Coordinates of C-alpha atoms in Angstrom, one line a residue:
Chain A
M20 CA -28.1 27.6 -16.0
G21 CA -25.4 29.0 -13.8
R22 CA -27.5 28.2 -10.7
K23 CA -28.0 24.6 -11.9
T24 CA -24.3 24.1 -12.4
G25 CA -23.6 25.5 -9.0
E26 CA -26.1 23.2 -7.5
K27 CA -24.6 20.2 -9.3
I28 CA -21.1 21.1 -7.9
K29 CA -22.6 21.5 -4.5
N30 CA -24.1 18.1 -4.6
L31 CA -20.9 16.5 -5.8
C32 CA -19.0 18.2 -2.9
I33 CA -21.5 17.1 -0.3
F34 CA -22.2 13.6 -1.4
A35 CA -19.3 12.1 -3.3
L36 CA -16.3 14.3 -2.5
P37 CA -15.6 13.3 1.2
G38 CA -15.7 9.6 0.5
C39 CA -13.7 9.9 -2.7
L40 CA -11.1 12.1 -1.1
I41 CA -10.5 9.7 1.8
F42 CA -10.4 6.7 -0.6
G43 CA -8.0 8.6 -2.9
A44 CA -5.7 9.7 0.0
V45 CA -5.5 6.2 1.5
V46 CA -5.6 3.9 -1.5
I47 CA -4.9 5.6 -4.8
L48 CA -2.2 8.1 -3.8
P49 CA -0.1 5.5 -1.9
F50 CA -0.5 3.0 -4.7
L51 CA 0.8 5.5 -7.3
Y52 CA 3.5 6.9 -5.0
G53 CA 4.6 3.3 -4.5
F54 CA 5.7 3.2 -8.2
Y55 CA 7.9 6.2 -7.6
L56 CA 9.3 4.7 -4.4
T57 CA 10.6 1.7 -6.4
L58 CA 12.7 4.1 -8.4
T59 CA 14.5 5.5 -5.3
D60 CA 16.9 4.4 -2.6
W61 CA 14.8 5.7 0.3
D62 CA 15.9 4.2 3.6
G63 CA 12.7 4.9 5.6
V64 CA 14.0 7.8 7.6
S65 CA 15.8 10.4 5.7
K66 CA 14.1 13.2 3.7
V67 CA 16.5 12.7 0.8
K68 CA 15.9 10.1 -1.8
H69 CA 18.0 9.4 -4.9
L70 CA 16.6 8.1 -8.1
V71 CA 18.2 4.8 -8.9
G72 CA 16.4 3.7 -12.0
A73 CA 15.5 0.1 -12.3
A74 CA 18.0 -1.1 -9.7
N75 CA 15.3 -2.1 -7.2
Y76 CA 13.5 -4.2 -9.8
M77 CA 16.8 -5.9 -10.8
A78 CA 17.4 -6.6 -7.1
A79 CA 13.9 -8.0 -6.7
F80 CA 14.4 -10.1 -9.8
S81 CA 17.6 -11.6 -8.5
D82 CA 16.3 -12.0 -4.9
T83 CA 16.1 -15.8 -4.8
A84 CA 14.7 -15.8 -1.3
F85 CA 11.8 -13.7 -2.5
W86 CA 11.0 -16.1 -5.4
S87 CA 11.2 -19.1 -3.2
S88 CA 8.8 -17.4 -0.8
M89 CA 6.5 -16.7 -3.7
G90 CA 6.8 -20.3 -4.8
L91 CA 5.9 -21.5 -1.3
T92 CA 3.0 -19.1 -1.2
L93 CA 1.7 -20.5 -4.5
K94 CA 1.9 -24.0 -3.1
Y95 CA 0.1 -22.9 0.0
V96 CA -2.6 -21.1 -2.0
V97 CA -3.3 -24.0 -4.3
I98 CA -3.5 -26.6 -1.4
S99 CA -5.5 -24.3 0.8
V100 CA -8.0 -23.3 -1.8
V101 CA -8.7 -26.9 -2.8
L102 CA -9.0 -28.2 0.7
V103 CA -11.0 -25.2 2.1
N104 CA -13.5 -25.5 -0.7
A105 CA -13.8 -29.3 -0.6
V106 CA -14.3 -29.3 3.2
A107 CA -16.7 -26.3 3.0
F108 CA -18.7 -28.0 0.2
L109 CA -19.1 -31.2 2.1
L110 CA -20.1 -29.4 5.3
A111 CA -22.6 -27.3 3.5
Y112 CA -24.0 -30.5 1.8
A113 CA -24.3 -32.2 5.2
L114 CA -25.9 -29.2 6.8
T115 CA -28.7 -28.6 4.3
N116 CA -30.4 -32.0 4.6
G117 CA -32.6 -31.1 7.6
L118 CA -30.1 -32.4 10.1
K119 CA -31.1 -32.0 13.7
G120 CA -29.6 -28.8 15.1
Q121 CA -28.1 -27.7 11.8
N122 CA -28.3 -24.0 12.6
F123 CA -26.3 -24.6 15.7
F124 CA -23.6 -26.5 13.7
R125 CA -23.5 -23.8 11.1
A126 CA -23.0 -21.1 13.7
G127 CA -20.3 -23.2 15.4
F128 CA -18.3 -23.9 12.2
F129 CA -18.3 -20.2 11.4
T130 CA -16.9 -19.1 14.8
P131 CA -13.2 -19.0 13.9
N132 CA -14.0 -16.3 11.4
L133 CA -15.1 -13.9 14.1
I134 CA -11.6 -14.0 15.6
G135 CA -8.6 -12.2 14.3
G136 CA -5.7 -14.1 12.7
V137 CA -3.3 -13.0 15.4
V138 CA -5.3 -14.8 18.1
L139 CA -6.1 -17.8 15.9
G140 CA -2.3 -18.3 15.3
F141 CA -1.6 -18.1 19.0
I142 CA -4.3 -20.6 19.8
W143 CA -2.9 -23.1 17.3
Q144 CA 0.6 -22.5 18.3
F145 CA -0.4 -23.8 21.7
V146 CA -2.2 -26.7 20.1
F147 CA 0.8 -27.7 17.9
S148 CA 3.7 -27.0 20.2
R149 CA 2.1 -28.2 23.5
V150 CA -1.1 -30.2 23.2
L151 CA -0.2 -32.4 20.2
V152 CA 3.3 -33.0 21.6
N153 CA 1.8 -34.1 24.8
L154 CA -0.6 -36.3 22.9
G155 CA 2.4 -37.8 21.1
E156 CA 4.1 -38.5 24.4
T157 CA 1.2 -40.2 26.1
T158 CA 0.0 -42.2 23.1
G159 CA 3.4 -42.9 21.5
W160 CA 2.2 -41.6 18.1
G161 CA 5.3 -40.7 16.1
L162 CA 3.4 -38.1 14.1
F163 CA 3.2 -35.9 17.1
S164 CA 6.3 -36.8 18.9
T165 CA 8.0 -33.5 18.1
S166 CA 6.3 -30.1 17.6
W167 CA 5.1 -29.6 14.0
L168 CA 6.3 -26.1 14.2
S169 CA 9.9 -27.1 14.5
D170 CA 10.0 -29.0 11.2
P171 CA 9.9 -27.0 8.0
D172 CA 7.5 -29.4 6.2
K173 CA 5.1 -30.0 9.1
A174 CA 5.1 -26.2 9.9
F175 CA 3.9 -25.6 6.4
W176 CA 1.1 -28.1 6.8
S177 CA 0.2 -26.6 10.2
L178 CA -0.4 -23.3 8.3
V179 CA -2.7 -25.2 5.9
V180 CA -4.5 -26.9 8.7
V181 CA -5.3 -23.6 10.4
T182 CA -6.4 -22.0 7.2
V183 CA -8.7 -24.8 6.3
W184 CA -10.1 -24.8 9.9
Q185 CA -10.8 -21.1 9.7
L186 CA -12.0 -20.5 6.2
S187 CA -14.0 -23.7 5.6
G188 CA -16.7 -22.4 8.0
Y189 CA -16.9 -19.1 6.1
M190 CA -17.1 -20.7 2.6
M191 CA -19.6 -23.3 4.0
L192 CA -22.1 -20.5 4.6
I193 CA -21.8 -19.4 1.0
Y194 CA -22.3 -22.9 -0.3
I195 CA -25.3 -23.3 2.0
A196 CA -26.8 -20.2 0.5
G197 CA -26.2 -21.8 -2.9
F198 CA -27.8 -25.1 -1.9
T199 CA -30.8 -23.3 -0.4
G200 CA -31.3 -21.4 -3.6
L201 CA -31.4 -24.6 -5.7
S202 CA -34.9 -25.2 -7.1
T203 CA -36.5 -28.3 -5.6
D204 CA -38.4 -28.8 -8.8
V205 CA -35.2 -29.5 -10.7
L206 CA -33.9 -31.9 -8.1
E207 CA -37.2 -33.8 -7.9
A208 CA -37.4 -34.0 -11.7
A209 CA -33.9 -35.5 -11.7
S210 CA -34.9 -38.1 -9.1
I211 CA -38.1 -39.0 -10.9
D212 CA -36.1 -39.4 -14.1
G213 CA -34.2 -42.0 -12.2
A214 CA -30.9 -40.2 -11.5
T215 CA -28.9 -41.8 -8.7
G216 CA -27.5 -39.7 -5.9
F217 CA -24.1 -39.5 -7.6
Q218 CA -25.6 -38.6 -11.0
R219 CA -27.8 -36.0 -9.4
M220 CA -24.7 -34.4 -7.7
R221 CA -22.6 -34.6 -10.9
R222 CA -25.1 -33.5 -13.5
V223 CA -27.6 -31.3 -11.7
I224 CA -26.3 -29.9 -8.4
L225 CA -22.7 -29.2 -9.4
P226 CA -23.5 -27.2 -12.6
L227 CA -26.1 -25.2 -10.7
M228 CA -23.6 -24.4 -7.9
V229 CA -21.1 -22.8 -10.3
P230 CA -21.9 -19.2 -9.1
S231 CA -21.2 -20.3 -5.5
F232 CA -17.9 -21.9 -6.6
V233 CA -16.8 -18.7 -8.3
I234 CA -17.5 -16.6 -5.3
C235 CA -15.7 -19.0 -2.9
L236 CA -12.7 -19.5 -5.2
F237 CA -12.2 -15.8 -5.6
F238 CA -12.6 -15.3 -1.8
T239 CA -10.2 -18.0 -0.8
L240 CA -7.7 -17.1 -3.4
S241 CA -7.3 -13.5 -2.3
R242 CA -7.5 -14.4 1.4
A243 CA -4.8 -17.0 1.0
F244 CA -2.5 -14.9 -1.1
M245 CA -2.5 -12.1 1.4
V246 CA -2.3 -14.1 4.6
Y247 CA -0.1 -12.5 7.2
D248 CA -1.5 -12.6 10.7
V249 CA -1.7 -16.3 11.1
N250 CA 1.7 -16.7 9.5
L251 CA 3.1 -14.2 11.9
T252 CA 1.7 -15.7 15.1
L253 CA 1.6 -19.4 14.3
T254 CA 5.1 -20.0 12.7
G255 CA 6.6 -16.5 12.6
G256 CA 8.2 -17.8 9.4
E257 CA 10.2 -20.3 11.4
P258 CA 11.9 -22.8 11.4
Y259 CA 14.8 -20.9 9.8
G260 CA 12.6 -18.7 7.6
T261 CA 11.2 -21.8 5.8
T262 CA 7.5 -20.9 6.2
K263 CA 7.7 -17.2 5.4
L264 CA 4.9 -16.5 3.0
V265 CA 5.2 -13.7 0.5
A266 CA 3.2 -11.1 2.5
M267 CA 5.5 -11.6 5.4
Y268 CA 8.6 -11.6 3.2
V269 CA 7.6 -8.2 1.7
Y270 CA 6.9 -6.8 5.2
D271 CA 10.3 -7.9 6.5
K272 CA 12.1 -6.7 3.4
A273 CA 10.8 -3.2 3.9
F274 CA 10.4 -2.7 7.6
T275 CA 12.9 -5.1 9.1
S276 CA 15.8 -4.9 6.6
R277 CA 14.8 -1.3 5.8
N278 CA 15.0 -2.1 2.1
Y279 CA 12.0 0.0 1.1
G280 CA 12.6 0.3 -2.6
V281 CA 13.2 -3.4 -3.2
G282 CA 10.3 -4.3 -0.8
Q283 CA 7.9 -2.1 -2.7
A284 CA 9.1 -3.6 -6.1
E285 CA 8.4 -7.1 -4.7
A286 CA 5.0 -5.9 -3.4
L287 CA 4.2 -4.8 -7.0
F288 CA 5.2 -8.3 -8.3
L289 CA 2.8 -9.7 -5.7
F290 CA 0.1 -7.3 -7.0
A291 CA 0.8 -8.4 -10.6
V292 CA 0.4 -12.1 -9.7
V293 CA -2.9 -11.4 -7.7
A294 CA -4.2 -9.2 -10.5
C295 CA -3.6 -11.9 -13.1
I296 CA -5.2 -14.6 -11.1
S297 CA -8.3 -12.5 -10.3
G298 CA -8.6 -11.5 -13.9
V299 CA -8.5 -15.0 -15.2
Q300 CA -10.9 -16.2 -12.6
I301 CA -13.5 -13.5 -13.2
Y302 CA -13.2 -14.2 -16.9
L303 CA -13.6 -17.9 -16.5
G304 CA -16.5 -17.5 -14.0
K305 CA -18.4 -15.2 -16.4
K306 CA -18.0 -17.7 -19.3
K307 CA -19.0 -20.7 -17.2
E308 CA -22.0 -19.0 -15.8
V309 CA -23.4 -18.3 -19.2
E310 CA -22.8 -21.8 -20.4
A311 CA -24.4 -23.4 -17.4
Chain B
M17 CA -43.3 -51.7 -3.8
I18 CA -44.2 -51.1 -0.1
K19 CA -41.4 -53.3 1.0
T20 CA -38.8 -51.4 -1.0
T21 CA -39.9 -48.1 0.4
K22 CA -39.7 -49.6 3.8
V23 CA -36.2 -50.9 3.3
G24 CA -35.2 -47.6 1.7
G25 CA -36.6 -45.9 4.8
T26 CA -34.5 -47.9 7.2
R27 CA -31.5 -47.5 5.0
K28 CA -32.1 -43.7 4.9
K29 CA -32.4 -43.6 8.7
V30 CA -29.1 -45.4 9.1
L31 CA -27.5 -43.0 6.6
D32 CA -29.0 -40.0 8.4
M33 CA -27.6 -41.3 11.7
T34 CA -24.1 -41.9 10.2
G35 CA -24.2 -38.4 8.7
F36 CA -25.3 -36.9 12.0
L37 CA -22.5 -38.6 13.9
A38 CA -19.9 -37.6 11.2
V39 CA -21.0 -34.0 11.5
V40 CA -20.8 -34.2 15.3
A41 CA -17.3 -35.7 15.1
V42 CA -16.0 -33.0 12.8
F43 CA -17.7 -30.3 14.8
L44 CA -16.0 -31.5 18.0
L45 CA -12.7 -31.5 16.2
Y46 CA -13.3 -27.9 15.1
M47 CA -14.2 -26.9 18.7
V48 CA -11.3 -28.6 20.5
P49 CA -8.8 -25.7 20.2
F50 CA -11.3 -23.3 21.8
A51 CA -12.2 -25.8 24.5
L52 CA -8.5 -26.3 25.3
V53 CA -7.8 -22.6 25.5
L54 CA -10.7 -22.1 27.9
L55 CA -9.9 -25.1 30.0
N56 CA -6.2 -24.3 30.4
S57 CA -6.9 -20.6 31.1
F58 CA -8.1 -21.8 34.6
K59 CA -5.1 -24.1 35.3
K60 CA -1.7 -23.6 36.7
K61 CA 1.4 -23.8 34.6
R62 CA 2.5 -27.2 36.0
D63 CA -0.8 -28.8 35.2
I64 CA -0.9 -27.4 31.7
I65 CA 2.6 -28.7 30.9
K66 CA 1.8 -32.1 32.4
N67 CA -1.4 -32.6 30.6
P68 CA -3.3 -30.0 28.7
F69 CA -6.3 -32.3 28.3
S70 CA -6.8 -33.0 32.0
V71 CA -10.0 -31.8 33.5
L72 CA -8.9 -32.9 37.0
T73 CA -5.9 -30.9 38.2
E74 CA -3.4 -31.5 40.9
K75 CA -2.9 -27.9 41.8
G76 CA -6.6 -26.9 41.4
Y77 CA -8.2 -24.2 39.3
T78 CA -7.4 -20.6 39.6
L79 CA -8.5 -17.2 38.4
D80 CA -5.1 -15.7 38.9
N81 CA -4.3 -16.1 35.2
Y82 CA -7.2 -13.7 34.4
V83 CA -6.3 -11.2 37.0
K84 CA -2.7 -11.1 35.7
A85 CA -3.6 -11.0 32.0
F86 CA -6.3 -8.3 32.6
D87 CA -3.8 -6.2 34.4
K88 CA -0.6 -6.8 32.3
M89 CA -2.1 -6.4 28.9
D90 CA -3.9 -3.3 30.0
F91 CA -7.2 -4.9 28.8
L92 CA -9.5 -2.0 29.5
K93 CA -7.3 0.5 27.7
A94 CA -6.9 -1.7 24.7
F95 CA -10.6 -2.6 24.7
G96 CA -11.4 1.1 24.8
N97 CA -9.1 1.9 21.9
S98 CA -10.5 -0.9 19.8
L99 CA -14.1 0.3 20.6
F100 CA -13.3 3.9 19.7
I101 CA -11.5 3.1 16.5
T102 CA -13.9 0.4 15.3
G103 CA -17.0 2.5 16.2
L104 CA -15.9 5.8 14.7
A105 CA -14.5 4.2 11.5
T106 CA -17.7 2.2 11.0
I107 CA -19.9 5.2 11.4
L108 CA -17.7 7.2 8.9
V109 CA -17.6 4.4 6.4
I110 CA -21.4 4.0 6.5
V111 CA -22.1 7.7 6.1
F112 CA -19.5 8.4 3.4
S113 CA -20.0 5.2 1.4
S114 CA -23.8 5.4 1.3
M115 CA -23.7 9.1 0.2
T116 CA -21.0 8.4 -2.4
A117 CA -22.9 5.3 -3.7
Y118 CA -26.1 7.3 -3.9
Y119 CA -24.3 10.0 -5.9
F120 CA -22.7 7.5 -8.2
T121 CA -26.1 5.9 -9.0
R122 CA -28.0 9.1 -9.5
A123 CA -25.5 11.5 -11.1
K124 CA -24.0 9.6 -14.0
N125 CA -21.3 12.0 -14.9
T126 CA -17.6 11.6 -15.6
F127 CA -16.6 12.1 -12.0
S128 CA -18.9 9.2 -10.9
K129 CA -17.7 6.9 -13.7
V130 CA -14.0 7.5 -13.0
F131 CA -14.2 7.1 -9.3
F132 CA -16.5 4.1 -9.4
A133 CA -14.1 2.4 -11.9
M134 CA -11.2 3.2 -9.6
M135 CA -12.9 1.8 -6.6
A136 CA -13.9 -1.4 -8.4
A137 CA -10.4 -1.9 -9.8
S138 CA -8.7 -1.1 -6.4
M139 CA -10.4 -4.1 -4.8
I140 CA -7.7 -6.4 -6.3
I141 CA -4.8 -4.5 -4.9
P142 CA -3.3 -6.4 -2.0
F143 CA -2.6 -4.4 1.1
Q144 CA 1.0 -5.3 0.8
A145 CA 1.3 -3.2 -2.3
I146 CA 0.1 -0.1 -0.4
M147 CA 1.5 -0.4 3.1
I148 CA 5.1 0.8 2.3
P149 CA 4.2 4.1 0.5
L150 CA 1.4 4.5 3.1
V151 CA 3.9 4.6 5.9
S152 CA 6.2 6.7 3.8
I153 CA 3.6 9.4 3.1
Y154 CA 1.8 9.5 6.5
G155 CA 4.9 8.7 8.6
A156 CA 8.0 10.2 7.1
G157 CA 6.1 12.8 5.1
L158 CA 3.2 14.1 7.2
S159 CA 4.3 12.7 10.6
I160 CA 0.8 11.9 11.7
L161 CA 1.2 8.3 12.6
N162 CA 0.7 7.4 16.3
H163 CA -2.8 8.9 16.4
R164 CA -5.9 6.9 16.8
L165 CA -7.7 9.3 14.3
T166 CA -5.1 8.5 11.7
L167 CA -6.0 4.9 11.9
V168 CA -9.7 5.7 11.8
F169 CA -9.1 7.7 8.6
M170 CA -7.2 4.9 7.0
H171 CA -9.7 2.2 8.0
T172 CA -12.4 4.4 6.4
G173 CA -10.4 4.8 3.2
F174 CA -9.7 1.1 2.8
A175 CA -13.3 0.1 3.5
M176 CA -14.8 2.6 1.0
S177 CA -14.6 0.6 -2.2
M178 CA -16.3 -2.5 -1.0
S179 CA -19.0 -0.5 0.9
V180 CA -19.7 1.8 -2.0
F181 CA -19.9 -1.2 -4.3
I182 CA -22.4 -3.0 -2.2
Y183 CA -24.5 0.1 -1.5
Q184 CA -24.5 1.0 -5.2
G185 CA -25.8 -2.4 -6.2
F186 CA -28.6 -2.1 -3.7
I187 CA -29.6 1.5 -4.6
K188 CA -29.6 0.7 -8.3
S189 CA -31.9 -2.2 -8.0
G190 CA -34.0 -1.4 -4.9
I191 CA -34.7 2.3 -4.5
P192 CA -37.2 3.8 -6.9
I193 CA -36.3 7.3 -7.9
S194 CA -39.9 8.5 -7.7
L195 CA -39.8 8.5 -3.9
E196 CA -36.9 11.0 -3.8
E197 CA -38.5 13.2 -6.5
A198 CA -41.6 13.5 -4.4
A199 CA -39.7 14.6 -1.4
Y200 CA -37.5 16.9 -3.4
L201 CA -40.5 18.6 -5.0
D202 CA -42.0 19.1 -1.5
G203 CA -39.1 21.4 -0.9
A204 CA -36.7 19.2 1.0
S205 CA -33.0 19.6 0.2
K206 CA -31.0 16.9 -1.5
V207 CA -29.2 16.1 1.8
K208 CA -32.4 16.0 3.8
T209 CA -34.1 13.9 1.1
F210 CA -31.2 11.4 1.3
F211 CA -31.2 11.0 5.1
A212 CA -35.0 11.1 5.5
V213 CA -36.1 9.0 2.6
V214 CA -33.3 7.0 1.0
F215 CA -31.0 6.1 4.0
P216 CA -33.8 4.4 6.0
L217 CA -34.6 2.2 3.0
L218 CA -30.9 1.1 2.9
K219 CA -31.2 -0.5 6.3
P220 CA -30.6 -4.2 5.3
T221 CA -27.5 -3.2 3.4
T222 CA -26.4 -0.9 6.2
A223 CA -26.7 -3.8 8.6
T224 CA -24.6 -6.1 6.4
L225 CA -21.9 -3.4 6.0
V226 CA -21.8 -2.6 9.7
I227 CA -21.2 -6.3 10.5
L228 CA -18.5 -6.7 7.8
N229 CA -16.7 -3.6 8.7
V230 CA -16.8 -4.0 12.5
L231 CA -15.4 -7.5 12.1
A232 CA -12.6 -6.3 9.8
F233 CA -11.7 -3.3 11.9
W234 CA -11.9 -5.0 15.3
N235 CA -9.6 -7.9 14.2
D236 CA -7.2 -6.1 12.0
Y237 CA -3.6 -6.4 13.0
L238 CA -1.3 -5.3 10.1
L239 CA -2.6 -1.8 9.5
P240 CA -2.8 -0.8 13.2
S241 CA 0.6 -2.3 13.8
L242 CA 2.0 0.1 11.2
V243 CA 0.1 3.2 12.5
L244 CA 0.1 2.8 16.2
G245 CA 3.6 2.4 17.7
R246 CA 2.8 3.6 21.3
K247 CA 1.6 1.2 23.9
E248 CA -1.2 3.4 25.2
L249 CA -2.7 3.5 21.7
Y250 CA -2.7 -0.3 21.2
T251 CA -5.9 -2.0 20.0
L252 CA -6.8 -5.5 21.3
P253 CA -4.9 -7.5 18.6
L254 CA -1.8 -5.3 19.1
S255 CA -1.8 -5.7 22.9
T256 CA -2.4 -9.4 22.6
Y257 CA 0.6 -9.7 20.3
A258 CA 2.8 -7.6 22.6
F259 CA 1.6 -9.5 25.6
Y260 CA 2.4 -12.9 24.0
G261 CA 5.9 -11.8 23.3
T262 CA 6.6 -11.0 27.0
Y263 CA 4.7 -13.9 28.6
S264 CA 5.0 -16.7 26.0
A265 CA 6.2 -19.2 28.6
D266 CA 3.4 -18.5 31.0
Y267 CA 0.8 -20.7 29.3
G268 CA -2.1 -20.1 31.8
V269 CA -1.8 -16.3 31.6
I270 CA -1.5 -16.5 27.8
M271 CA -4.7 -18.6 27.6
A272 CA -6.5 -16.2 29.8
A273 CA -5.4 -13.3 27.6
L274 CA -6.7 -15.1 24.5
V275 CA -10.0 -15.7 26.1
L276 CA -10.3 -12.1 27.2
T277 CA -9.5 -10.9 23.7
V278 CA -12.1 -13.1 21.9
A279 CA -14.8 -12.8 24.6
P280 CA -16.3 -9.4 23.4
L281 CA -17.0 -10.6 19.9
L282 CA -18.1 -14.1 20.9
I283 CA -20.6 -12.6 23.4
L284 CA -21.9 -10.3 20.6
Y285 CA -22.2 -13.4 18.4
L286 CA -24.3 -15.2 20.9
F287 CA -26.9 -12.5 20.6
L288 CA -26.6 -11.5 17.0
Q289 CA -25.8 -14.8 15.5
R290 CA -28.5 -14.8 12.8
H291 CA -27.8 -11.2 11.7
I292 CA -24.0 -11.8 11.6
I293 CA -24.3 -14.9 9.5
D294 CA -26.8 -13.3 7.1
G295 CA -24.7 -10.2 6.9
V296 CA -21.5 -12.1 6.1
V297 CA -23.2 -14.2 3.4
A298 CA -24.9 -11.2 1.8
G299 CA -21.6 -9.3 1.8
A300 CA -19.7 -12.2 0.1
V301 CA -22.4 -12.8 -2.5
K302 CA -22.7 -9.2 -3.4
S303 CA -19.1 -8.3 -3.7

């Protein structure tokens, strides 16, 4: 008995403990410590912290710039998620019909996802601030006469463009996997029963693709909410801080303004929003999957 | 009857052709940014400003941009740092997460249940909710920032939950327990049994996770920027960022730096395309 217990503990220590300890030290411990930080006035340098109660949360609540950044992020997330998935779905549909060279196209559309957001942002900064402006000058198109990045509205849309450009190739792959998994029997049966292309899409393909939609929505939602790199290198939050999405706002609050307690409180608000959305989505996805 | 099929056939051909041309058009649109960066990386600044689309240049093509970028962004150093950090962190994640997932699946005790639940739940925590206390603990508290190994440690920790999750799903459904029991009865230790019998069977999942983690570690910017503050420790994304800040008006050099930064992964992609695409899809579908 004693030997067996000893063996069990040994196995636990060898197999699970190293991984769990690292995970605990890097994810769990900081996450919990973060709650404590929100109750202090830590300035990032000194060893001394004072407990300040709920002051940081009050400050976060009344930080209008934070909430407008959150609002902007929501707008960005909704638009991006819809566009990314629409484009990805269409691409996947077009690239599963035995098109010539479809593997080549698939690989090409995915390429932006191999490259880090920092570099993608820089590439598009060049495109928006130089290439398109040049195009505007030579063609006389008003749309491109000035750099998109110097206008608050257009700078926002430039973020959306880059996001769609990047993520649609990724989501396309997941939709392709979904299309390839569709049973040809069911599709043929629908055609024989006289379903038109549109009916087939609406009544047969779309319901069967629900699992793929769930995966893609979850993926794009979480990616869009946490976007930082592209935001940093494409617009840098400019012009006049109008395109600062919430991840960047929290970063600046803590590390630039050295307002760590308030920054962490705002980060926890972001966590709450993301957690709610993920929860709702997983719930809806499970329900829908069963019905379909 | 025959006639309608024939008409349908021609119509289908026309539709196919339109579809093909539409795909080609969208594809070209997607590739234009890359093409422009590559093209302009060989041009001189005046030509770039005058017309970024021009293939014919007044001042001629040059490799100077590359020489300058390679030198000024300390490419070899940054490449080496990226390689070391990505390589070591990936190996550690694979070893630790496969062993942990194996333990979770086979030993259904409270420890397994609690940690598995924590890992699953932790996947919805945005990095922004962790980064500030992370810097506080490891920087102000322990003073171990500015070491490449600290970054390796953190990469490993952040990648654990997803990797354990995917391994666990595979072990649960794909590895029959009888195989291990046979080896174990033959006198092999648990550890030996795992590495000799179980780990080789995990190969498809291991391939998926290597690809996902390498891409994530290699391209990450935010975490390395918080951990590594000294120039000689910079990974490729950090040195690209710093370089851009200094040379932002020197377009040709910037374009060359961007090409240099993305080249290693794109070259790898050329050879491992199928595997990378399969791995990415498998990872997304399973997690």
